[in-house]
Amino acid sequence: MKVIALCGKSDVGKTSILKKLMRELLNENELVDSHFKKETVLRMIDPNDEKWFTKKDKKNISNLTITLEFNGKLVTITSMGDSKDLIVGSLEGAKRRLVRNGNKEEIAIYICACHPKMNVGAMLGCDCVKYICKEKTEKGKINDQKVTKQLKFELNKLL
């Protein structure tokens, strides 16, 4: 398995970018699995929908993990990743759901978020990790689009 890790400090927009990536990829690819129903996933990845945020305060962006088929391979993307437990747990949960649903194909690429200096490769036991750095900028939306394009480029390159 190969990994793409969106690296950045807290509150720089990693979750938003990963959810926007999910949205773009699901426009053209099949959702294979998620903890949530497809309708809920589509609402959670729409920044104009109330499900974009958590129920509690509408300030925190909700997290989710999805697996989709991209160019004939399984790609799992999680918006969680501020700790080792979340990074590893999201992947393990996706693997368990795939097995439970009878899918025997292995996840080819895992895309997650992480904090600077986290060794995602060591956490997951893989030696192919591409880190993409995200920093907070004044031009947030422009930078988000740039980072999303970079994630898609790396995804295509790794497959």
Short mmCIF file of C-alpha atoms in Angstrom, two decimals, residues 22-83:
data_model
loop_
_atom_site.label_atom_id
_atom_site.label_comp_id
_atom_site.label_asym_id
_atom_site.label_seq_id
_atom_site.Cartn_x
_atom_site.Cartn_y
_atom_site.Cartn_z
CA MET A 22 -13.37 13.31 -1.80
CA ARG A 23 -16.05 15.40 -3.49
CA GLU A 24 -14.04 15.85 -6.68
CA LEU A 25 -13.12 12.17 -6.89
CA LEU A 26 -16.67 10.97 -6.16
CA ASN A 27 -17.97 13.11 -9.03
CA GLU A 28 -16.16 10.73 -11.39
CA ASN A 29 -15.64 7.52 -9.40
CA GLU A 30 -17.68 4.90 -7.56
CA LEU A 31 -18.03 4.98 -3.77
CA VAL A 32 -17.13 1.48 -2.57
CA ASP A 33 -17.46 1.90 1.19
CA SER A 34 -17.99 4.28 4.09
CA HIS A 35 -19.26 4.07 7.63
CA PHE A 36 -22.08 6.35 6.40
CA LYS A 37 -24.73 5.81 3.73
CA LYS A 38 -23.92 7.29 0.31
CA GLU A 39 -26.50 10.09 0.69
CA THR A 40 -24.92 11.12 4.00
CA VAL A 41 -21.41 11.00 2.51
CA LEU A 42 -22.49 13.29 -0.32
CA ARG A 43 -23.93 15.75 2.19
CA MET A 44 -20.84 15.60 4.42
CA ILE A 45 -18.54 16.50 1.51
CA ASP A 46 -20.70 19.43 0.38
CA PRO A 47 -19.44 22.63 2.08
CA ASN A 48 -22.89 24.20 1.60
CA ASP A 49 -24.69 21.43 3.51
CA GLU A 50 -25.16 21.51 7.29
CA LYS A 51 -23.59 18.03 7.54
CA TRP A 52 -20.24 19.59 6.51
CA PHE A 53 -20.01 20.55 10.20
CA THR A 54 -20.38 18.54 13.38
CA LYS A 55 -23.79 18.62 15.04
CA LYS A 56 -22.56 20.23 18.23
CA ASP A 57 -21.50 23.74 17.33
CA LYS A 58 -21.34 24.14 13.54
CA LYS A 59 -17.76 25.39 13.94
CA ASN A 60 -15.90 22.11 13.64
CA ILE A 61 -15.84 20.34 10.30
CA SER A 62 -17.10 16.76 10.45
CA ASN A 63 -14.74 13.90 9.65
CA LEU A 64 -15.27 10.80 7.58
CA THR A 65 -13.45 7.97 5.82
CA ILE A 66 -14.40 6.68 2.38
CA THR A 67 -13.10 4.05 0.00
CA LEU A 68 -13.62 4.54 -3.72
CA GLU A 69 -12.55 2.89 -6.92
CA PHE A 70 -10.09 5.06 -8.85
CA ASN A 71 -8.55 3.83 -12.09
CA GLY A 72 -9.48 0.26 -11.13
CA LYS A 73 -7.81 0.43 -7.70
CA LEU A 74 -9.17 0.97 -4.20
CA VAL A 75 -8.30 4.31 -2.63
CA THR A 76 -9.21 5.09 0.97
CA ILE A 77 -9.33 8.72 2.07
CA THR A 78 -9.84 9.88 5.63
CA SER A 79 -10.16 13.44 6.86
CA MET A 80 -8.97 12.32 10.30
CA GLY A 81 -5.32 12.35 11.25
CA ASP A 82 -4.21 14.42 14.18
CA SER A 83 -3.00 11.35 16.05
#
